[in-house]
CSV table of C-alpha atoms in Angstrom, one decimal:
chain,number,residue,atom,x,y,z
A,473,UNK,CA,22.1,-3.9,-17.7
A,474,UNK,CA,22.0,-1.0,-14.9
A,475,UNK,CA,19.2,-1.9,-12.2
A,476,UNK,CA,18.1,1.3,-11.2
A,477,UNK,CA,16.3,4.0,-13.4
A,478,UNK,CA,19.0,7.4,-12.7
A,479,UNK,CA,21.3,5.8,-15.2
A,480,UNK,CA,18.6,6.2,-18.0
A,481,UNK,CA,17.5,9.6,-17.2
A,482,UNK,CA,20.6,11.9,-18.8
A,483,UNK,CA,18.3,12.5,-21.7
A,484,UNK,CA,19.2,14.8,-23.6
A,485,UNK,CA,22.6,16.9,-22.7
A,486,UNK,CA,23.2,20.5,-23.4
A,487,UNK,CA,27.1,21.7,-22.9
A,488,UNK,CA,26.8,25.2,-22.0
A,489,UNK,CA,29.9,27.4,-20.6
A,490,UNK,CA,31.1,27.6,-17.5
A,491,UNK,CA,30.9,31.1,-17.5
A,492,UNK,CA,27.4,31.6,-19.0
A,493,UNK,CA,25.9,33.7,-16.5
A,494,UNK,CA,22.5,33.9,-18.0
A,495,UNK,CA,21.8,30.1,-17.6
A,496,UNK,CA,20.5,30.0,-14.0
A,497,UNK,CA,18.1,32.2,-14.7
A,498,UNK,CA,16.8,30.0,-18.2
A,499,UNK,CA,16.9,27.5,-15.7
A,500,UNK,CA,14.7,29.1,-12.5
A,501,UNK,CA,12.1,30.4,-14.9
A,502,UNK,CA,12.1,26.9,-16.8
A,503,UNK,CA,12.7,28.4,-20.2
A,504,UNK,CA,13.4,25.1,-21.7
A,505,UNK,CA,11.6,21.9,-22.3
A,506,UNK,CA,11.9,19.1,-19.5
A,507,UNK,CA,13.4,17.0,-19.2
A,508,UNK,CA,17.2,17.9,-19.6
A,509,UNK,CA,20.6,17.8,-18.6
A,510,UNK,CA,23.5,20.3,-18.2
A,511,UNK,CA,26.6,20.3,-18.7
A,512,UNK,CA,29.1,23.5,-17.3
A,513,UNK,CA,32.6,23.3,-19.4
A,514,UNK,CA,35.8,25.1,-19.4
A,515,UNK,CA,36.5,24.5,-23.3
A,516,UNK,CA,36.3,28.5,-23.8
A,517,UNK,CA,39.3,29.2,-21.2
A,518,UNK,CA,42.6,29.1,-22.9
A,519,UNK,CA,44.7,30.2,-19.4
A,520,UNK,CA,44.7,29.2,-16.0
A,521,UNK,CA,43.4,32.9,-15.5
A,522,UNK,CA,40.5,32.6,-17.6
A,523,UNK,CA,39.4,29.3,-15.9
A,524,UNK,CA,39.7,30.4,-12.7
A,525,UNK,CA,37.7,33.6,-13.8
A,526,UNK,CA,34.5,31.0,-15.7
A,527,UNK,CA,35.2,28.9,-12.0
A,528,UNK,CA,34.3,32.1,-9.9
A,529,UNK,CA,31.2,32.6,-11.7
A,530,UNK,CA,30.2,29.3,-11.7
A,531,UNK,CA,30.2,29.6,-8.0
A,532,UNK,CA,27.9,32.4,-8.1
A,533,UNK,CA,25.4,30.3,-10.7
A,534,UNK,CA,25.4,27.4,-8.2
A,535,UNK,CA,25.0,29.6,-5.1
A,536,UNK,CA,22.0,31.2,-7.0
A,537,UNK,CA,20.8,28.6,-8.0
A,538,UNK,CA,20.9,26.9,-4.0
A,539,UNK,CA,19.1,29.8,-2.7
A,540,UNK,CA,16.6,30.6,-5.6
A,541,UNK,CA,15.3,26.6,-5.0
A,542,UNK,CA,15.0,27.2,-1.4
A,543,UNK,CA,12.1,30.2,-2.3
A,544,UNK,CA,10.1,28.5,-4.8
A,545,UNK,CA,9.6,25.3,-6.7
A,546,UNK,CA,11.1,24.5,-10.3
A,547,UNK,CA,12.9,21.8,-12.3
A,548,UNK,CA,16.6,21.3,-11.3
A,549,UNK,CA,18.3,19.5,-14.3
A,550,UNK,CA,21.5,16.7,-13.6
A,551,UNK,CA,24.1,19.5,-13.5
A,552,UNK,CA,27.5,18.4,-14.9
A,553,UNK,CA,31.0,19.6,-14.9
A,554,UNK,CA,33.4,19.2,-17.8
A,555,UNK,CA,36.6,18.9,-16.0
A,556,UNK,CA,39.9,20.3,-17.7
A,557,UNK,CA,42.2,17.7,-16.3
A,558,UNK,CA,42.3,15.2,-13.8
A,559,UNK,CA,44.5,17.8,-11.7
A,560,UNK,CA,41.4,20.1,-12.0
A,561,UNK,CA,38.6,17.6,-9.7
A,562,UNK,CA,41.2,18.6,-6.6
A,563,UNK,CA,41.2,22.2,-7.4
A,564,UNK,CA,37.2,21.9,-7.6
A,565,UNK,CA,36.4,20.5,-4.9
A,566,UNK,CA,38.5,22.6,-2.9
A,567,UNK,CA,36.8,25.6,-4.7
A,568,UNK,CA,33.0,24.7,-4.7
A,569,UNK,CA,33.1,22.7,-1.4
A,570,UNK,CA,29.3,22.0,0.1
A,571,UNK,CA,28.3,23.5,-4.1
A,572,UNK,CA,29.3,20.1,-4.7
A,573,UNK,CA,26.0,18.5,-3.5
A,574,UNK,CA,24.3,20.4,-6.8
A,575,UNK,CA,26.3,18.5,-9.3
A,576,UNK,CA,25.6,14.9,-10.4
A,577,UNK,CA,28.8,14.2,-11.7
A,578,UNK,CA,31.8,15.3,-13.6
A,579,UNK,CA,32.4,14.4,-16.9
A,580,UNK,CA,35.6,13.4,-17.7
A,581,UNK,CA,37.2,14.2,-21.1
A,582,UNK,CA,39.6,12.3,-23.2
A,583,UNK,CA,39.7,9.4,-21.2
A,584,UNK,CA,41.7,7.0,-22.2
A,585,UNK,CA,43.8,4.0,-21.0
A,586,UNK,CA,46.5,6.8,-20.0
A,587,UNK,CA,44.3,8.6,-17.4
A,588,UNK,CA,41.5,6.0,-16.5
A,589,UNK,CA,43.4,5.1,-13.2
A,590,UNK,CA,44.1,8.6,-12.1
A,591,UNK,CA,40.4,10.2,-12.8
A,592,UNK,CA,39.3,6.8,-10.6
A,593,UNK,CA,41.7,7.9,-8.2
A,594,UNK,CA,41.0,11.2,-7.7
A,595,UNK,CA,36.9,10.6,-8.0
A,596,UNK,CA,37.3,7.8,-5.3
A,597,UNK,CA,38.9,10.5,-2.8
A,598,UNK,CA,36.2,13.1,-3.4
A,599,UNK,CA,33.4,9.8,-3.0
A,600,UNK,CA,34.7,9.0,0.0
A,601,UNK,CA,34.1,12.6,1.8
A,602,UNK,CA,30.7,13.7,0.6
A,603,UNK,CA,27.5,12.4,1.7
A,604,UNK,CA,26.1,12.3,-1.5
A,605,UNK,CA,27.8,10.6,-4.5
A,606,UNK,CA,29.2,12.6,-7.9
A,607,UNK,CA,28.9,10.5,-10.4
A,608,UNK,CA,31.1,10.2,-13.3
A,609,UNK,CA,30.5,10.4,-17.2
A,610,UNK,CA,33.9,9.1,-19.0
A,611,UNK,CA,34.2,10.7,-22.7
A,612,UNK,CA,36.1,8.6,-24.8
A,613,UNK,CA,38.7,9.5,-26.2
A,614,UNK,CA,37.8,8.6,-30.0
A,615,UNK,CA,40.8,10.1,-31.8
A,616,UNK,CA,43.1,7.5,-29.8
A,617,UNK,CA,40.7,4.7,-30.5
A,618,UNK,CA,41.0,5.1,-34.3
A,619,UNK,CA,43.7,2.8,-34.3
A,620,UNK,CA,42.6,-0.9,-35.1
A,621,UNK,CA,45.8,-2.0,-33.8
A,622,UNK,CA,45.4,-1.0,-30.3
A,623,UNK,CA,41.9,-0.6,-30.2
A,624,UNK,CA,40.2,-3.6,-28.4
A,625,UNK,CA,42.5,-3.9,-26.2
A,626,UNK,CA,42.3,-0.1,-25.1
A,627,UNK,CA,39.0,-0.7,-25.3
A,628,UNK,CA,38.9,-3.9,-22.9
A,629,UNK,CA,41.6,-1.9,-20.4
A,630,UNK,CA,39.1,0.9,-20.0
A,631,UNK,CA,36.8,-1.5,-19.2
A,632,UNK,CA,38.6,-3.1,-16.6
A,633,UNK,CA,39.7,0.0,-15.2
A,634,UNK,CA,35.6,1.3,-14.5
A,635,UNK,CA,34.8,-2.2,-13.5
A,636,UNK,CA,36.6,-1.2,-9.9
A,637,UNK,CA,34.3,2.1,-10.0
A,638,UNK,CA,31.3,0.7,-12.0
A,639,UNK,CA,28.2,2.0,-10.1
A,640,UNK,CA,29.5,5.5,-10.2
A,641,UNK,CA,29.6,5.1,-13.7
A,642,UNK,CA,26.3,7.2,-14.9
A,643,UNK,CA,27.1,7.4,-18.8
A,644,UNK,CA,29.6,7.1,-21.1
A,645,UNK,CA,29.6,9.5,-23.9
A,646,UNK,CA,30.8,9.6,-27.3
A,647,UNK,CA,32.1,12.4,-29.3
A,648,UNK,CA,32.6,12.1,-33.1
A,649,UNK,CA,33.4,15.7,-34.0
A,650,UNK,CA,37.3,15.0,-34.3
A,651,UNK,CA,37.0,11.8,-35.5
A,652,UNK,CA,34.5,13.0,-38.1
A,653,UNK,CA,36.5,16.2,-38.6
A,654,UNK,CA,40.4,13.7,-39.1
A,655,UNK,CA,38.9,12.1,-42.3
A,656,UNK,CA,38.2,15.9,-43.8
A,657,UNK,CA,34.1,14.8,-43.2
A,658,UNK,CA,31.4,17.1,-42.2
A,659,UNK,CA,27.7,15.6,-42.8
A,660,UNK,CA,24.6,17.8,-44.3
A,661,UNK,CA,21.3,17.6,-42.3
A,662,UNK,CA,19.8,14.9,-44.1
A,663,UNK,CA,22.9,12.5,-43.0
A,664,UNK,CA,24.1,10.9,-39.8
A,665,UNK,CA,27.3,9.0,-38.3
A,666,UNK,CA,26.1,6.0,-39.3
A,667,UNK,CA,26.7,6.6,-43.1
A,668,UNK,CA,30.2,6.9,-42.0
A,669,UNK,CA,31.6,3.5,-42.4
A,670,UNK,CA,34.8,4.5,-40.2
A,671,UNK,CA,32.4,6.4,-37.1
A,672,UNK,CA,29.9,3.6,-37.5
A,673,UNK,CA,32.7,0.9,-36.6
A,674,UNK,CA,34.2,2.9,-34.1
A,675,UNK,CA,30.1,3.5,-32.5
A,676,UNK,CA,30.0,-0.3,-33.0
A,677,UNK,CA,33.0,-1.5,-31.2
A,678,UNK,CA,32.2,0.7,-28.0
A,679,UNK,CA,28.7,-0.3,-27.8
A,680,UNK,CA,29.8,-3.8,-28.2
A,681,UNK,CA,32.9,-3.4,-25.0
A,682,UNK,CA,30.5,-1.7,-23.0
A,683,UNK,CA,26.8,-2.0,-23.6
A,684,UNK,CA,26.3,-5.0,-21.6
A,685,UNK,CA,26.8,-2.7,-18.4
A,686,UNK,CA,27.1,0.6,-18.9
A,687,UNK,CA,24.7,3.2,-20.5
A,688,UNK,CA,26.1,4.5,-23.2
A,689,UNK,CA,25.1,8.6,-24.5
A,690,UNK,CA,24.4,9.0,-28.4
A,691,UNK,CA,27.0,12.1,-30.2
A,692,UNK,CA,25.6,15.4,-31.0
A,693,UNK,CA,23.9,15.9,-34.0
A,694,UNK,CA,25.1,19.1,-34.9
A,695,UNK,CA,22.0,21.0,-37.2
A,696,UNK,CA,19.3,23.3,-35.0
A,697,UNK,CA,17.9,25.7,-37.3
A,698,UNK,CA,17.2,25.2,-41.1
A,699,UNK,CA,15.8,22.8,-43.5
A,700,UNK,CA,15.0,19.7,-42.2
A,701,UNK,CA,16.9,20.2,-39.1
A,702,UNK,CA,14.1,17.9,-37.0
A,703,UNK,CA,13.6,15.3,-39.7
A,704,UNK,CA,17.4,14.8,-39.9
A,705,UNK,CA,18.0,14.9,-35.6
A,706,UNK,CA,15.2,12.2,-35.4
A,707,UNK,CA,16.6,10.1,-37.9
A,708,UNK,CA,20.1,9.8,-36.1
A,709,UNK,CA,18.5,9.1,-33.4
A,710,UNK,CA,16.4,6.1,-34.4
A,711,UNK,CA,20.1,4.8,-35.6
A,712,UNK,CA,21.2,5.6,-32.0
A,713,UNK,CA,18.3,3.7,-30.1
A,714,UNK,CA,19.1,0.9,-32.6
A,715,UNK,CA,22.7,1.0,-31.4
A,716,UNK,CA,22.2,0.5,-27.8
A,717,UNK,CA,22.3,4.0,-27.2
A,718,UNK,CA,19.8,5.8,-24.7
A,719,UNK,CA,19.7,9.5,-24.7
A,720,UNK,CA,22.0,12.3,-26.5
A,721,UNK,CA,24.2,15.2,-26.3
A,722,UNK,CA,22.6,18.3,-27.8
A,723,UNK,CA,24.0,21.5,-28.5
A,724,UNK,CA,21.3,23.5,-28.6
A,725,UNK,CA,17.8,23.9,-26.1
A,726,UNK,CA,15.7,23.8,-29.5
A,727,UNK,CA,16.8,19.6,-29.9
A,728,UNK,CA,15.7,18.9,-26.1
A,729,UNK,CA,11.9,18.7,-26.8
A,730,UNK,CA,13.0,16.5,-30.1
A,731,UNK,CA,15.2,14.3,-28.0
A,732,UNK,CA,12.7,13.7,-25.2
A,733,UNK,CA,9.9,12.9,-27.9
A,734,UNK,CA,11.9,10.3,-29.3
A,735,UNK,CA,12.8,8.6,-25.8
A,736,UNK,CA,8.9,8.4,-25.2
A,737,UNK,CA,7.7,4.8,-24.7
A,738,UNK,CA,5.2,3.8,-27.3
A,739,UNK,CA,2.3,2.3,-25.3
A,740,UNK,CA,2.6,-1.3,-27.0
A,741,UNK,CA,6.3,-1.1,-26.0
A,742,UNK,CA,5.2,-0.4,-22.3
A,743,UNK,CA,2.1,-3.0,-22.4
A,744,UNK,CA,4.6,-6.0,-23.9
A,745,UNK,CA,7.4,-4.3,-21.2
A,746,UNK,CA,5.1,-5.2,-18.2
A,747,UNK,CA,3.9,-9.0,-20.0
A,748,UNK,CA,7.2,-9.6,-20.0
A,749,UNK,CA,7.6,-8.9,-16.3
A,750,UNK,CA,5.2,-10.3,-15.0
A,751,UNK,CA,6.3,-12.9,-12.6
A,752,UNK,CA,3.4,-15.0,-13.7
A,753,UNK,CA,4.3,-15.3,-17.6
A,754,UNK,CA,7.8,-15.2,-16.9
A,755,UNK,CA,8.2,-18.8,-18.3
A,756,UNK,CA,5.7,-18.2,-20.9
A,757,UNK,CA,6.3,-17.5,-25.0
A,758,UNK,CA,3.1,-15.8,-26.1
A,759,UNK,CA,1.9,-13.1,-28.1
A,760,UNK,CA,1.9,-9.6,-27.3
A,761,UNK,CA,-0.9,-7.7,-26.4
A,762,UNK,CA,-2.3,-6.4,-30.1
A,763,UNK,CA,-0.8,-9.7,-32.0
A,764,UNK,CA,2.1,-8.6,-33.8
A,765,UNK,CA,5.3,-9.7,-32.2
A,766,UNK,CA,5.9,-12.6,-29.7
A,767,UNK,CA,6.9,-11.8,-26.6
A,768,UNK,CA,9.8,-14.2,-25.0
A,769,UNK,CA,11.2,-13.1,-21.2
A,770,UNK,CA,13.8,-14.9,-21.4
A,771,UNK,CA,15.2,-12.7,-24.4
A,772,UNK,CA,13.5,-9.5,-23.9
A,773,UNK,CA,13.7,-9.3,-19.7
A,774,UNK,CA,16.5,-6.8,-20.2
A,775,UNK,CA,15.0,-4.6,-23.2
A,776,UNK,CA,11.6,-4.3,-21.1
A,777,UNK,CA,13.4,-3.6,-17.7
A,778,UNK,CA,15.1,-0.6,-19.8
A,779,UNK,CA,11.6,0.7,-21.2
A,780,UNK,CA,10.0,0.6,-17.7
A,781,UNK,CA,13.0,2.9,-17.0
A,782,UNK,CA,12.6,4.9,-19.8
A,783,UNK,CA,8.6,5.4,-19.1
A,784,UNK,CA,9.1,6.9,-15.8
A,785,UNK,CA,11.8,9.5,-16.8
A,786,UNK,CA,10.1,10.3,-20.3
A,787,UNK,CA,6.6,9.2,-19.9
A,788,UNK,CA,4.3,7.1,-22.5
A,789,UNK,CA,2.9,8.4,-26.0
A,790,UNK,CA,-0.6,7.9,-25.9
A,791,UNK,CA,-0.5,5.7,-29.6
């Protein structure tokens, strides 16, 4: 597992476009709940004129953003950028230059066996020049991994491939939205991808590759307004934390409160966390603090190092 709390804090992750220009001021005036995470993309642009157009004002959000923090105090989320290619983290960084030291990371879409070693690449040269480091959130590719044929081994070479660049390695997200979309599927609020016997595989396979030393991001749950909208978000996500997943991709600022609720450590999860911790027990089996479960360090060191992690960036519920 990851030893140091920033790769459990992406909570929840809301995509926005590059171009939006009224998100830096939702953002100064702290219109929505905290913690989050944000995510610029170029999806919208369908020319090189139109992404060079969203990149120009992107520009302008960071540089307001840059001056606005240096005349009063507010909540900076992770700030992301969805590249368009592995060409486009050149063109960036020549573009945003010192900007650069606002973002977190890129996130890096489709990757795949065919483009691991060239994102790694091109993120080791940027790495290598600023003083801070931009992390990286690879986004699998899950309409390549569909094939059973090829898919561990993809899976393993992708693996391979981030193990020469691991600790820059924040996240790695999932998107089932073509998958979902390839077998003619689209699921009602009161479902999730895990009734998907196909998705859940797929979910189940990746976790399995990489949970052992990555942080892995939960897919979007696509409802934010109607019926049962919370009930059904909340749901998916117990099936994500279940998983081996820690925090999600939202698509709308109404899931953010719902997401950080459900990352909130219950208090007998934080109490048996720091038993199991202790360097005094650390050979003992015993029961927890209210007498329900037994506590084992040898077996749960890893699951309580993670909810120590999670306490900080989310805090405790007080039952």
């Amino acid at each position: 597992m990851k030893d140091s709390g920033i790769y459990y804090s992406l909570g929840a992750l809301l995509y926005t476009a590059a171009d939006n220009t009224n998100i830096i001021d939702d953002i100064i005036f702290e219109k929505f709940n905290i913690p989050f995470s944000l995510a610029f993309s170029f999806d919208t642009t369908s020319n090189d004129a139109e992404a060079d157009k969203a990149e120009n004002v992107l520009v302008k959000t960071l540089d307001k953003l840059f001056v606005a923090k240096k005349e009063r105090n507010f909540y900076i989320p992770k700030l992301f950028i969805r590249v368009l290619s592995t060409a486009h983290i050149p063109h960036l960084y020549k573009k945003f230059g010192s900007l650069l030291d606002l973002i977190t990371g890129f996130i890096l879409p489709d990757f795949s066996v065919s483009n691991a070693d060239v994102y790694i690449y091109e993120m080791q040269r940027i790495n290598s020049v600023l003083s801070t480091p931009v992390y990286i959130l690879p986004e699998l590719d899950g309409i390549a991994l569909l094939d059973l044929k090829s898919r561990y081994i993809d899976l393993y070479s992708i693996k391979e491939r981030l193990a020469t660049y691991e600790d820059y390695v924040l996240n790695l997200l999932v998107s089932t939205g073509s998958v979902l979309n390839s077998f003619c599927v689209r699921r009602r609020v009161d479902e999730n991808i895990y009734q998907s016997s196909p998705v859940a595989s797929l979910l189940a396979d990746i976790v399995t590759v990489f949970a052992t030393d990555y942080i892995l991001c939960a897919p979007a749950f696509e409802y934010y307004a109607g019926i049962g909208w919370e009930e059904g978000l909340l749901k998916e996500i117990e099936f994500d934390k279940m998983n081996g997943f820690v925090g999600k991709t939202v698509v709308h600022p109404k899931q953010i409160s719902i997401v950080n609720d459900a990352y909130k450590v219950s208090s007998i999860d934080y109490d048996d966390a720091q038993s199991v911790l202790d360097d005094k027990k650390i050979y003992q089996v015993r029961a927890n603090v209210n007498d329900t479960r037994m506590n084992e360090p040898k077996i749960h060191y890893s699951w309580a190092m993670q909810v120590i992690f999670l306490a900080k960036y989310f805090g405790v519920k007080k039952y």
